[in-house]
Amino acid sequence: MNSPIVTRRGAQQAKIQTRAMVKSKSTSSATAAAAAAAANAAAGPNANGSNGAGSCGPRKPSPALQEAKRRARNMLKSQNNGTAAQLEPVIDIFQNAVNAKSMHRGPTALIYDESMSEHCCLWDSTHQERPERFTRTLERCRELKLVERCLQLKSRLATKDEILKLHSMEHYERLEQTSGVHDEEAMEELSSHYDAIYIHPSTFKLSLLASGSTIELVEQLLLGKAQNGMAIIRPPGHHAMKAEFNGYCYFNNVALAAQHALESHQLQRILIIDYDVHHGQGTQRFFYNDSRVLYFSIHRYEHGSFWPNLQESDYHAIGAGSGTGYNFNVPLNAKGLGNGDYLAIFQQLLLPVAMEYQPELIIVSAGYDAALGCPEGEMEVTPACYPHLLNPLLHLANCRIAVVLEGGYCVESLSEGAALTLRALLGDPCPPLVEPLQVPSPVLREALLNCIYVHRPYWRCLQLQQTYSPGELQQISSTIPLHRVQRIWLGGTTPAPSPDQRYPTRGTSAQLSVDVVASNASRLRLLRAETQLSVPAVRVCYAYDAQMLQHFNLHDATHPEQPMRIRQIHQMHQDYQLLGRMQQLEARAATTDEVCLAHTRAHVNSVRRLLGRSVEELQQVGAGYNSVYLHPRTFECAILASGAVLQAVDSVLRGQSRSGICNVRPPGHHAEPDQPHGFCIFNNVAIAAQYAIREYGLERILIVDWDVHHGNGTQHIFESNPKVLYISVHRYEHGAFFPKGPAGNFDVVGKNAGRGFNVNIPWNKKGMGDLEYALAFQQLILPIAYEFSPQLVLVSAGFDAAIGDPLGGCKVTPEGYGLFTHWLSALAGGRIIVCLEGGYNVNSISYAMTMCTKTLLGDPVPTPQFGSTTAQRSPTVAFQSCLETLQMCVEQQRHHWKSLVFGCKLPQFVLGENNNEDFLAATMDQLSISNDDPLGAAGGDIDAQPDRGQDRPSGSKPKVKVKTLSEFMAEHKEALEQQEMFAIYPLKSCPHLSLLRPEEVPKSIKTNGACGDCASTVENWLCLSCQSIGCGRYINEHMEQHCRRAKHPLVLSFSDLSVWCYECSAYIDHPLLYAYQNLAHLDKFQEAMAWTHGCMQRADGCYPIEAEHLDNDSDRNRSRDKDKDKDSGSSSMGSGYYIHLERNN
């Protein structure tokens, strides 16, 4: 058997030279000579062999070399045929990893100016945009000794030309004229012309200083003088528009810096992330038509009722012209959202889009008014969460990230959040989150799915959710929830601009109750006290011992699992000058008791007895296992490998180092409790996990296994243990790929107490690369890991899914592994240990492990090329298969992990900014007013709220001729496209109608009644079972909570008198409901409600519940009235089906 492993750099260089020569149209003789030279080099003797273990002998050319030769032959053939060969450019698959050798961590820049504390409101001392926001933030950064660790940049004023790149001359001069003016009355009068603005004598200068400092920070990053940086500045800028001051903002600092990067450095892709709780409409407007800037905003919206009260802040605003698809708004329609919600936004939407976009620069508009305690945002993001939001972005855009301070009006949470953000930029581990992570709220789920829906046509990474057709809306049997896209506007009517319009200038700051302020302050103090910020000075410990080279195959020197694997990794670490930067651990052998934490004593003793056996006996014993070879020194090497990992565990958990790299062999993750398996003797990672539980009392350990083969041994050892969460992403091929069988499938989730703590992500096609693995991390691994909140992360780091591996058939790059390591390092306070498993191309595994090490050392690593080329091609078979696998995994695991709430089906059709027209039209094409078998309602969600100023009785049956809904749609096309009108098809019956008794109908109904829980009078509903009143889903959801709790499913809307069933999730139209609707109609309109049902109205109010009985009654009525209809010339509706319309202006 000849080895397919590439072991010499000479062979690799020859291969590259061969490909370069053929692609430069060399002559056929020169091409043949180069190919022959490459083949000879590849077949040469192994220069690295020693002790007989590393000597591979003659070998056939590698698959990569054979592919190069095949391309050369094809090119010659095409040249002979007179055709031009269109081949891909020569790319060294390891070039990025080679480039990383010279990449070392650069400084973090910090820019600020003490004079920025001068800006204040002279006529309102309680104004929340006050100097303490700036001074307290700097104080906290100094308390944590962060400022002294930064490269401090000198602040500067923006030039007039720089400001005029985006703002008008009139805008600039208007603010310039206020410079040094101390006429307080005149300044207040001028300020009153703008929304949420005050002007101080220093405002003009400090606004120039804020903008100039932001531009200077970006300039230094682009010049390579710093790796990343932060601008602690004020006044803020993201609300400032071309010719209007707005929301405490005068010049748009971030937009100006982005424009500078576009013009002065010719950047083509800039990502602006704005997580200020207010929508940065100024920034959005500047780049709405520009694909060179992707604007991503997360903000409180509440259907337009939250400032700045703009419809353009909703999810449907996706950009225009060339910028279509490059504007993202995530509108949060409730207050009180916290860490789990914001992390979900980053994991499910922002991070996938950012990777596909491949930004050259990232600018963060960092407002901290979504932080706990801020009276403006009333959100509950804890300060320690902000580093977790920033962390996954730190290795994108070549690490060029500028964080620019915007809002934040609780100085305690602002100062702490900003300081921890700077700490993350400096490379310190993300602190563990003190409070348990709350699951994403239904409000967030709805907003995020709406965003994904409207952007799906533009982004390949947003294809995970399946889609549904109009017909599925009426199918109750769907196992996957159907998401209904909707838009609700509660912002009222925007008055036309008027030169005489005035805005309040005093008492404008948001206020919380004394009790709420005290509660928030107490919670913030507790969070600060319990947040662990101290970290070891040593970043990485390193475990390696040359004695582990002594285990090798005595019968096949070319066996893939050979000593040169770890020797080459060690050599590359030395070549990259990494060994001197890590703490070298002294190797030790694991004791029998330690190994028996994961294995039976009989298994340990059987391996121990190998010492002294003959070669023939070893071969015979090894043949009794699956893919195992044995050596007289196997036991010593195996316990040394396990002991080395335990040394790393001790170093990390004792606080001597932050993380660990274990360059060990033999590997371990296939080893079963009672026998070796798949090159593995003892399960190193499993022993380490059990050791950490026993010796350090850990309760939650995460094992991530990215070896291309399923870690069957690790799974079996922990399948009933809830203290260990095992996540494996591996090639499966429907059970045909090693180790074969069903154990690695997605539906194997653990047993007994460990049920749900086993997560398999099985690839059923080869060719998975960085993109597919990254999606697995974002959609499954990271959400589940954050919900689990591990105290230690162990990585079974097999690199046989790496590009070039002869066994794996996948395409993960070394820099991809570095990025995944970085993402995992945000967990457990950075306590992560990466342990070598498989990987059989020594170049691949050496580069890959080196990138993991550099990442843990804080060095930048080249960003994997997720989107720049792949997005331009058709989706690969591997990518399509990846989506199928992830969909199955999410559906399976959502029953165990509450964070996986986004696996819903989305509507199929998207077109234009309204994003519902096609779906609405497709549905209506299948409906007619005389058709009683619709395929489903469409357009907005059936809960969409009508304009309360134009209430009308929903039960009034319109007097229309029989027509198709396509004809009806044509008549009302504009209203439907603007979502002012929605088609509703209520159910004709409902089993829960049996809960209603005609004799229990109340004597009257007051439609102006307030919610019994929150006293709200907006969007209220009446429980038909107990007559209690509660607010709807877009207020505080008290009616739904009541109905779920009391099991009262039927409710009546005070807005349009419709009846909704929570159990059926549908509107109901039935004669039994008329008594309730009529009482509400009398109260609302002072007249009786028209009878619209096909059956005769009964005095006792008793009607059959079943729809078919009602239909029979209707048929009798129609027969009795047939002659009357003929005489009067009227036409019957036939089936009794009618259109129920809601207006939502």
mmCIF file of C-alpha atoms in Angstrom, residues 65-343:
data_model
loop_
_atom_site.group_PDB
_atom_site.id
_atom_site.type_symbol
_atom_site.label_atom_id
_atom_site.label_comp_id
_atom_site.label_asym_id
_atom_site.label_seq_id
_atom_site.Cartn_x
_atom_site.Cartn_y
_atom_site.Cartn_z
ATOM 1 C CA LEU A 65 -0.313 16.320 -8.013
ATOM 2 C CA GLN A 66 -2.310 13.923 -10.143
ATOM 3 C CA GLU A 67 -4.991 16.587 -10.512
ATOM 4 C CA ALA A 68 -2.353 19.098 -11.663
ATOM 5 C CA LYS A 69 -1.103 16.656 -14.261
ATOM 6 C CA ARG A 70 -4.642 15.937 -15.437
ATOM 7 C CA ARG A 71 -5.243 19.643 -15.957
ATOM 8 C CA ALA A 72 -1.988 19.915 -17.885
ATOM 9 C CA ARG A 73 -3.058 17.125 -20.244
ATOM 10 C CA ASN A 74 -6.461 18.734 -20.756
ATOM 11 C CA MET A 75 -4.828 22.050 -21.537
ATOM 12 C CA LEU A 76 -2.509 20.522 -24.114
ATOM 13 C CA LYS A 77 -5.472 18.772 -25.696
ATOM 14 C CA SER A 78 -7.433 22.000 -25.946
ATOM 15 C CA GLN A 79 -4.412 23.814 -27.367
ATOM 16 C CA ASN A 80 -4.036 21.162 -30.024
ATOM 17 C CA ASN A 81 -7.708 21.629 -30.877
ATOM 18 C CA GLY A 82 -7.197 25.360 -31.211
ATOM 19 C CA THR A 83 -9.415 26.228 -28.267
ATOM 20 C CA ALA A 84 -8.508 28.510 -25.410
ATOM 21 C CA ALA A 85 -8.478 26.843 -22.045
ATOM 22 C CA GLN A 86 -10.240 28.730 -19.302
ATOM 23 C CA LEU A 87 -8.601 27.521 -16.114
ATOM 24 C CA GLU A 88 -8.708 28.872 -12.601
ATOM 25 C CA PRO A 89 -5.780 31.011 -11.450
ATOM 26 C CA VAL A 90 -2.972 29.316 -9.586
ATOM 27 C CA ILE A 91 -3.743 29.404 -5.889
ATOM 28 C CA ASP A 92 -1.626 27.798 -3.175
ATOM 29 C CA ILE A 93 -4.169 26.340 -0.791
ATOM 30 C CA PHE A 94 -1.871 27.095 2.138
ATOM 31 C CA GLN A 95 -0.819 30.590 1.053
ATOM 32 C CA ASN A 96 -2.943 32.341 3.680
ATOM 33 C CA ALA A 97 -1.428 30.183 6.393
ATOM 34 C CA VAL A 98 2.048 30.941 5.023
ATOM 35 C CA ASN A 99 1.243 34.663 5.075
ATOM 36 C CA ALA A 100 0.155 34.375 8.705
ATOM 37 C CA LYS A 101 3.728 33.643 9.719
ATOM 38 C CA SER A 102 4.541 37.346 9.636
ATOM 39 C CA MET A 103 1.234 38.418 11.182
ATOM 40 C CA HIS A 104 1.514 39.332 14.836
ATOM 41 C CA ARG A 105 -0.843 41.063 17.159
ATOM 42 C CA GLY A 106 -0.811 44.805 16.616
ATOM 43 C CA PRO A 107 -1.708 47.499 19.146
ATOM 44 C CA THR A 108 -5.218 48.570 20.019
ATOM 45 C CA ALA A 109 -5.651 52.271 19.362
ATOM 46 C CA LEU A 110 -7.594 54.575 21.697
ATOM 47 C CA ILE A 111 -8.611 58.123 20.879
ATOM 48 C CA TYR A 112 -10.398 60.692 23.022
ATOM 49 C CA ASP A 113 -10.067 64.300 24.155
ATOM 50 C CA GLU A 114 -10.633 65.516 27.691
ATOM 51 C CA SER A 115 -12.284 68.685 26.388
ATOM 52 C CA MET A 116 -15.265 66.645 25.228
ATOM 53 C CA SER A 117 -16.627 66.920 28.763
ATOM 54 C CA GLU A 118 -17.405 70.617 28.124
ATOM 55 C CA HIS A 119 -20.445 69.879 25.958
ATOM 56 C CA CYS A 120 -23.578 70.121 28.129
ATOM 57 C CA CYS A 121 -27.101 71.555 28.214
ATOM 58 C CA LEU A 122 -26.981 74.974 29.871
ATOM 59 C CA TRP A 123 -30.715 75.271 30.485
ATOM 60 C CA ASP A 124 -31.481 71.725 31.692
ATOM 61 C CA SER A 125 -29.101 70.268 34.262
ATOM 62 C CA THR A 126 -31.004 66.949 34.225
ATOM 63 C CA HIS A 127 -30.412 66.345 30.529
ATOM 64 C CA GLN A 128 -29.265 62.761 30.026
ATOM 65 C CA GLU A 129 -26.669 63.516 27.324
ATOM 66 C CA ARG A 130 -24.316 64.891 29.938
ATOM 67 C CA PRO A 131 -20.527 64.986 30.481
ATOM 68 C CA GLU A 132 -20.577 62.154 33.044
ATOM 69 C CA ARG A 133 -21.192 59.727 30.195
ATOM 70 C CA PHE A 134 -17.730 60.554 28.885
ATOM 71 C CA THR A 135 -15.804 61.085 32.118
ATOM 72 C CA ARG A 136 -17.101 57.982 33.903
ATOM 73 C CA THR A 137 -16.319 55.805 30.906
ATOM 74 C CA LEU A 138 -12.722 56.983 30.864
ATOM 75 C CA GLU A 139 -12.484 56.510 34.620
ATOM 76 C CA ARG A 140 -13.610 52.901 34.368
ATOM 77 C CA CYS A 141 -11.138 52.197 31.560
ATOM 78 C CA ARG A 142 -8.369 53.578 33.755
ATOM 79 C CA GLU A 143 -9.536 51.568 36.774
ATOM 80 C CA LEU A 144 -9.140 48.402 34.724
ATOM 81 C CA LYS A 145 -5.714 49.611 33.505
ATOM 82 C CA LEU A 146 -6.847 49.482 29.904
ATOM 83 C CA VAL A 147 -5.813 52.955 28.759
ATOM 84 C CA GLU A 148 -2.149 52.337 29.453
ATOM 85 C CA ARG A 149 -2.245 49.170 27.321
ATOM 86 C CA CYS A 150 -3.495 51.073 24.259
ATOM 87 C CA LEU A 151 -1.772 53.024 21.531
ATOM 88 C CA GLN A 152 -3.132 56.477 22.313
ATOM 89 C CA LEU A 153 -3.847 58.532 19.214
ATOM 90 C CA LYS A 154 -3.872 62.300 19.184
ATOM 91 C CA SER A 155 -7.322 63.737 18.638
ATOM 92 C CA ARG A 156 -7.880 66.225 15.837
ATOM 93 C CA LEU A 157 -10.560 68.428 14.336
ATOM 94 C CA ALA A 158 -12.252 67.319 11.169
ATOM 95 C CA THR A 159 -11.609 69.701 8.298
ATOM 96 C CA LYS A 160 -14.400 71.544 6.578
ATOM 97 C CA ASP A 161 -13.799 69.529 3.418
ATOM 98 C CA GLU A 162 -14.158 66.291 5.368
ATOM 99 C CA ILE A 163 -17.495 67.412 6.819
ATOM 100 C CA LEU A 164 -18.767 68.554 3.441
ATOM 101 C CA LYS A 165 -18.242 65.095 2.000
ATOM 102 C CA LEU A 166 -21.641 64.226 3.478
ATOM 103 C CA HIS A 167 -23.161 67.314 5.108
ATOM 104 C CA SER A 168 -24.369 70.429 3.336
ATOM 105 C CA MET A 169 -22.624 73.777 3.490
ATOM 106 C CA GLU A 170 -25.691 75.312 5.114
ATOM 107 C CA HIS A 171 -25.624 72.613 7.790
ATOM 108 C CA TYR A 172 -21.951 73.235 8.518
ATOM 109 C CA GLU A 173 -22.266 77.009 8.631
ATOM 110 C CA ARG A 174 -25.369 76.931 10.806
ATOM 111 C CA LEU A 175 -23.461 75.110 13.558
ATOM 112 C CA GLU A 176 -20.305 77.135 12.979
ATOM 113 C CA GLN A 177 -22.224 80.332 13.719
ATOM 114 C CA THR A 178 -22.976 79.060 17.240
ATOM 115 C CA SER A 179 -19.324 78.624 18.148
ATOM 116 C CA GLY A 180 -18.520 80.633 21.284
ATOM 117 C CA VAL A 181 -22.025 82.109 21.515
ATOM 118 C CA HIS A 182 -23.056 82.425 25.178
ATOM 119 C CA ASP A 183 -26.561 83.778 24.603
ATOM 120 C CA GLU A 184 -28.384 80.970 26.358
ATOM 121 C CA GLU A 185 -31.844 82.128 25.310
ATOM 122 C CA ALA A 186 -30.878 82.362 21.638
ATOM 123 C CA MET A 187 -29.219 78.944 21.718
ATOM 124 C CA GLU A 188 -32.293 77.359 23.277
ATOM 125 C CA GLU A 189 -34.517 78.965 20.654
ATOM 126 C CA LEU A 190 -32.283 77.661 17.861
ATOM 127 C CA SER A 191 -32.219 74.202 19.449
ATOM 128 C CA SER A 192 -36.014 74.101 19.538
ATOM 129 C CA HIS A 193 -36.049 73.900 15.726
ATOM 130 C CA TYR A 194 -34.503 70.433 15.903
ATOM 131 C CA ASP A 195 -35.631 67.175 17.447
ATOM 132 C CA ALA A 196 -33.737 66.314 20.672
ATOM 133 C CA ILE A 197 -30.955 68.896 20.290
ATOM 134 C CA TYR A 198 -29.188 71.339 22.580
ATOM 135 C CA ILE A 199 -26.378 73.660 21.499
ATOM 136 C CA HIS A 200 -23.503 74.757 23.733
ATOM 137 C CA PRO A 201 -20.825 77.330 22.896
ATOM 138 C CA SER A 202 -18.369 74.441 22.452
ATOM 139 C CA THR A 203 -20.693 72.216 20.384
ATOM 140 C CA PHE A 204 -19.268 73.162 16.990
ATOM 141 C CA LYS A 205 -15.659 72.604 18.010
ATOM 142 C CA LEU A 206 -16.366 69.365 19.865
ATOM 143 C CA SER A 207 -18.474 68.023 17.003
ATOM 144 C CA LEU A 208 -15.527 68.636 14.685
ATOM 145 C CA LEU A 209 -13.292 66.971 17.250
ATOM 146 C CA ALA A 210 -15.543 63.915 17.504
ATOM 147 C CA SER A 211 -15.715 63.513 13.730
ATOM 148 C CA GLY A 212 -12.026 64.191 13.219
ATOM 149 C CA SER A 213 -11.049 61.703 15.916
ATOM 150 C CA THR A 214 -13.231 59.008 14.361
ATOM 151 C CA ILE A 215 -11.694 59.646 10.942
ATOM 152 C CA GLU A 216 -8.211 59.572 12.502
ATOM 153 C CA LEU A 217 -8.890 56.212 14.172
ATOM 154 C CA VAL A 218 -10.036 54.686 10.885
ATOM 155 C CA GLU A 219 -7.051 56.210 9.073
ATOM 156 C CA GLN A 220 -4.565 54.620 11.485
ATOM 157 C CA LEU A 221 -6.238 51.223 11.150
ATOM 158 C CA LEU A 222 -6.089 51.379 7.363
ATOM 159 C CA LEU A 223 -2.443 52.434 7.481
ATOM 160 C CA GLY A 224 -1.669 49.376 9.606
ATOM 161 C CA LYS A 225 -0.524 51.374 12.618
ATOM 162 C CA ALA A 226 -3.036 49.579 14.845
ATOM 163 C CA GLN A 227 -4.970 46.317 14.673
ATOM 164 C CA ASN A 228 -8.218 47.707 16.033
ATOM 165 C CA GLY A 229 -9.319 50.620 18.147
ATOM 166 C CA MET A 230 -11.949 52.576 20.005
ATOM 167 C CA ALA A 231 -13.042 56.205 19.916
ATOM 168 C CA ILE A 232 -14.485 57.380 23.231
ATOM 169 C CA ILE A 233 -16.055 60.595 21.991
ATOM 170 C CA ARG A 234 -19.025 62.895 22.243
ATOM 171 C CA PRO A 235 -21.273 64.328 20.965
ATOM 172 C CA PRO A 236 -22.525 61.194 19.197
ATOM 173 C CA GLY A 237 -23.310 61.169 15.493
ATOM 174 C CA HIS A 238 -25.441 58.428 13.971
ATOM 175 C CA HIS A 239 -28.708 60.445 13.879
ATOM 176 C CA ALA A 240 -27.150 63.441 12.124
ATOM 177 C CA MET A 241 -28.415 63.807 8.568
ATOM 178 C CA LYS A 242 -27.156 65.691 5.550
ATOM 179 C CA ALA A 243 -28.710 68.993 6.566
ATOM 180 C CA GLU A 244 -30.310 68.377 9.946
ATOM 181 C CA PHE A 245 -29.166 68.067 13.531
ATOM 182 C CA ASN A 246 -31.053 65.291 15.266
ATOM 183 C CA GLY A 247 -31.065 63.197 18.432
ATOM 184 C CA TYR A 248 -28.071 64.772 20.239
ATOM 185 C CA CYS A 249 -26.064 64.436 16.973
ATOM 186 C CA TYR A 250 -24.549 67.198 14.817
ATOM 187 C CA PHE A 251 -22.057 65.599 12.414
ATOM 188 C CA ASN A 252 -22.304 61.908 11.596
ATOM 189 C CA ASN A 253 -18.975 60.643 12.917
ATOM 190 C CA VAL A 254 -19.204 57.060 11.682
ATOM 191 C CA ALA A 255 -20.623 57.955 8.271
ATOM 192 C CA LEU A 256 -17.895 60.533 7.706
ATOM 193 C CA ALA A 257 -15.194 58.018 8.659
ATOM 194 C CA ALA A 258 -16.700 55.442 6.288
ATOM 195 C CA GLN A 259 -16.823 57.998 3.486
ATOM 196 C CA HIS A 260 -13.179 58.845 4.156
ATOM 197 C CA ALA A 261 -12.260 55.170 3.828
ATOM 198 C CA LEU A 262 -14.193 54.908 0.570
ATOM 199 C CA GLU A 263 -12.608 57.962 -1.013
ATOM 200 C CA SER A 264 -9.098 58.033 0.428
ATOM 201 C CA HIS A 265 -8.411 54.302 0.564
ATOM 202 C CA GLN A 266 -10.752 53.074 -2.188
ATOM 203 C CA LEU A 267 -12.338 50.458 0.032
ATOM 204 C CA GLN A 268 -15.183 48.533 -1.587
ATOM 205 C CA ARG A 269 -16.783 46.808 1.402
ATOM 206 C CA ILE A 270 -17.378 48.497 4.750
ATOM 207 C CA LEU A 271 -19.624 47.004 7.405
ATOM 208 C CA ILE A 272 -21.277 49.426 9.856
ATOM 209 C CA ILE A 273 -22.888 47.768 12.871
ATOM 210 C CA ASP A 274 -25.162 50.016 14.895
ATOM 211 C CA TYR A 275 -26.452 48.513 18.148
ATOM 212 C CA ASP A 276 -27.532 51.799 19.701
ATOM 213 C CA VAL A 277 -31.102 51.333 20.919
ATOM 214 C CA HIS A 278 -32.264 54.111 18.561
ATOM 215 C CA HIS A 279 -32.191 53.588 14.832
ATOM 216 C CA GLY A 280 -29.354 55.486 13.165
ATOM 217 C CA GLN A 281 -31.479 56.874 10.376
ATOM 218 C CA GLY A 282 -28.783 59.395 9.459
ATOM 219 C CA THR A 283 -26.221 56.712 8.692
ATOM 220 C CA GLN A 284 -28.803 54.623 6.852
ATOM 221 C CA ARG A 285 -29.768 57.506 4.566
ATOM 222 C CA PHE A 286 -26.185 58.297 3.601
ATOM 223 C CA PHE A 287 -25.510 54.790 2.278
ATOM 224 C CA TYR A 288 -28.971 53.478 1.388
ATOM 225 C CA ASN A 289 -28.106 53.270 -2.322
ATOM 226 C CA ASP A 290 -24.469 52.229 -1.918
ATOM 227 C CA SER A 291 -23.409 48.565 -1.964
ATOM 228 C CA ARG A 292 -19.963 49.538 -0.714
ATOM 229 C CA VAL A 293 -21.402 50.045 2.767
ATOM 230 C CA LEU A 294 -23.506 47.434 4.506
ATOM 231 C CA TYR A 295 -25.478 49.083 7.315
ATOM 232 C CA PHE A 296 -26.778 46.760 10.039
ATOM 233 C CA SER A 297 -28.900 48.305 12.792
ATOM 234 C CA ILE A 298 -30.428 46.693 15.888
ATOM 235 C CA HIS A 299 -32.842 49.068 17.562
ATOM 236 C CA ARG A 300 -35.986 49.356 19.601
ATOM 237 C CA TYR A 301 -38.889 50.121 17.297
ATOM 238 C CA GLU A 302 -42.226 49.015 18.755
ATOM 239 C CA HIS A 303 -43.893 49.239 15.368
ATOM 240 C CA GLY A 304 -42.844 52.854 14.944
ATOM 241 C CA SER A 305 -44.013 54.095 18.348
ATOM 242 C CA PHE A 306 -40.415 54.422 19.628
ATOM 243 C CA TRP A 307 -38.202 57.347 18.647
ATOM 244 C CA PRO A 308 -37.289 58.301 15.929
ATOM 245 C CA ASN A 309 -40.745 57.009 14.870
ATOM 246 C CA LEU A 310 -39.862 56.334 11.232
ATOM 247 C CA GLN A 311 -41.285 53.725 8.902
ATOM 248 C CA GLU A 312 -37.867 53.486 7.259
ATOM 249 C CA SER A 313 -36.584 51.936 10.486
ATOM 250 C CA ASP A 314 -38.594 48.756 9.910
ATOM 251 C CA TYR A 315 -37.190 45.511 8.527
ATOM 252 C CA HIS A 316 -38.600 46.113 5.040
ATOM 253 C CA ALA A 317 -36.111 48.936 4.339
ATOM 254 C CA ILE A 318 -33.419 46.858 2.633
ATOM 255 C CA GLY A 319 -31.705 49.491 0.502
ATOM 256 C CA ALA A 320 -32.328 50.793 -2.985
ATOM 257 C CA GLY A 321 -30.612 50.806 -6.354
ATOM 258 C CA SER A 322 -27.203 49.179 -6.162
ATOM 259 C CA GLY A 323 -27.580 49.170 -2.379
ATOM 260 C CA THR A 324 -30.576 46.819 -2.418
ATOM 261 C CA GLY A 325 -29.954 44.055 0.079
ATOM 262 C CA TYR A 326 -27.229 45.979 1.894
ATOM 263 C CA ASN A 327 -29.392 47.691 4.525
ATOM 264 C CA PHE A 328 -30.434 45.588 7.502
ATOM 265 C CA ASN A 329 -32.833 46.747 10.197
ATOM 266 C CA VAL A 330 -33.665 44.475 13.114
ATOM 267 C CA PRO A 331 -36.605 46.292 14.747
ATOM 268 C CA LEU A 332 -37.235 45.251 18.340
ATOM 269 C CA ASN A 333 -40.936 45.635 19.034
ATOM 270 C CA ALA A 334 -40.827 45.321 22.801
ATOM 271 C CA LYS A 335 -38.671 46.475 25.676
ATOM 272 C CA GLY A 336 -36.898 44.205 28.134
ATOM 273 C CA LEU A 337 -34.904 42.211 25.563
ATOM 274 C CA GLY A 338 -31.609 40.882 26.868
ATOM 275 C CA ASN A 339 -28.430 38.927 26.226
ATOM 276 C CA GLY A 340 -30.080 35.933 24.588
ATOM 277 C CA ASP A 341 -31.901 38.126 22.093
ATOM 278 C CA TYR A 342 -28.846 40.117 21.048
ATOM 279 C CA LEU A 343 -26.620 37.045 20.798
#
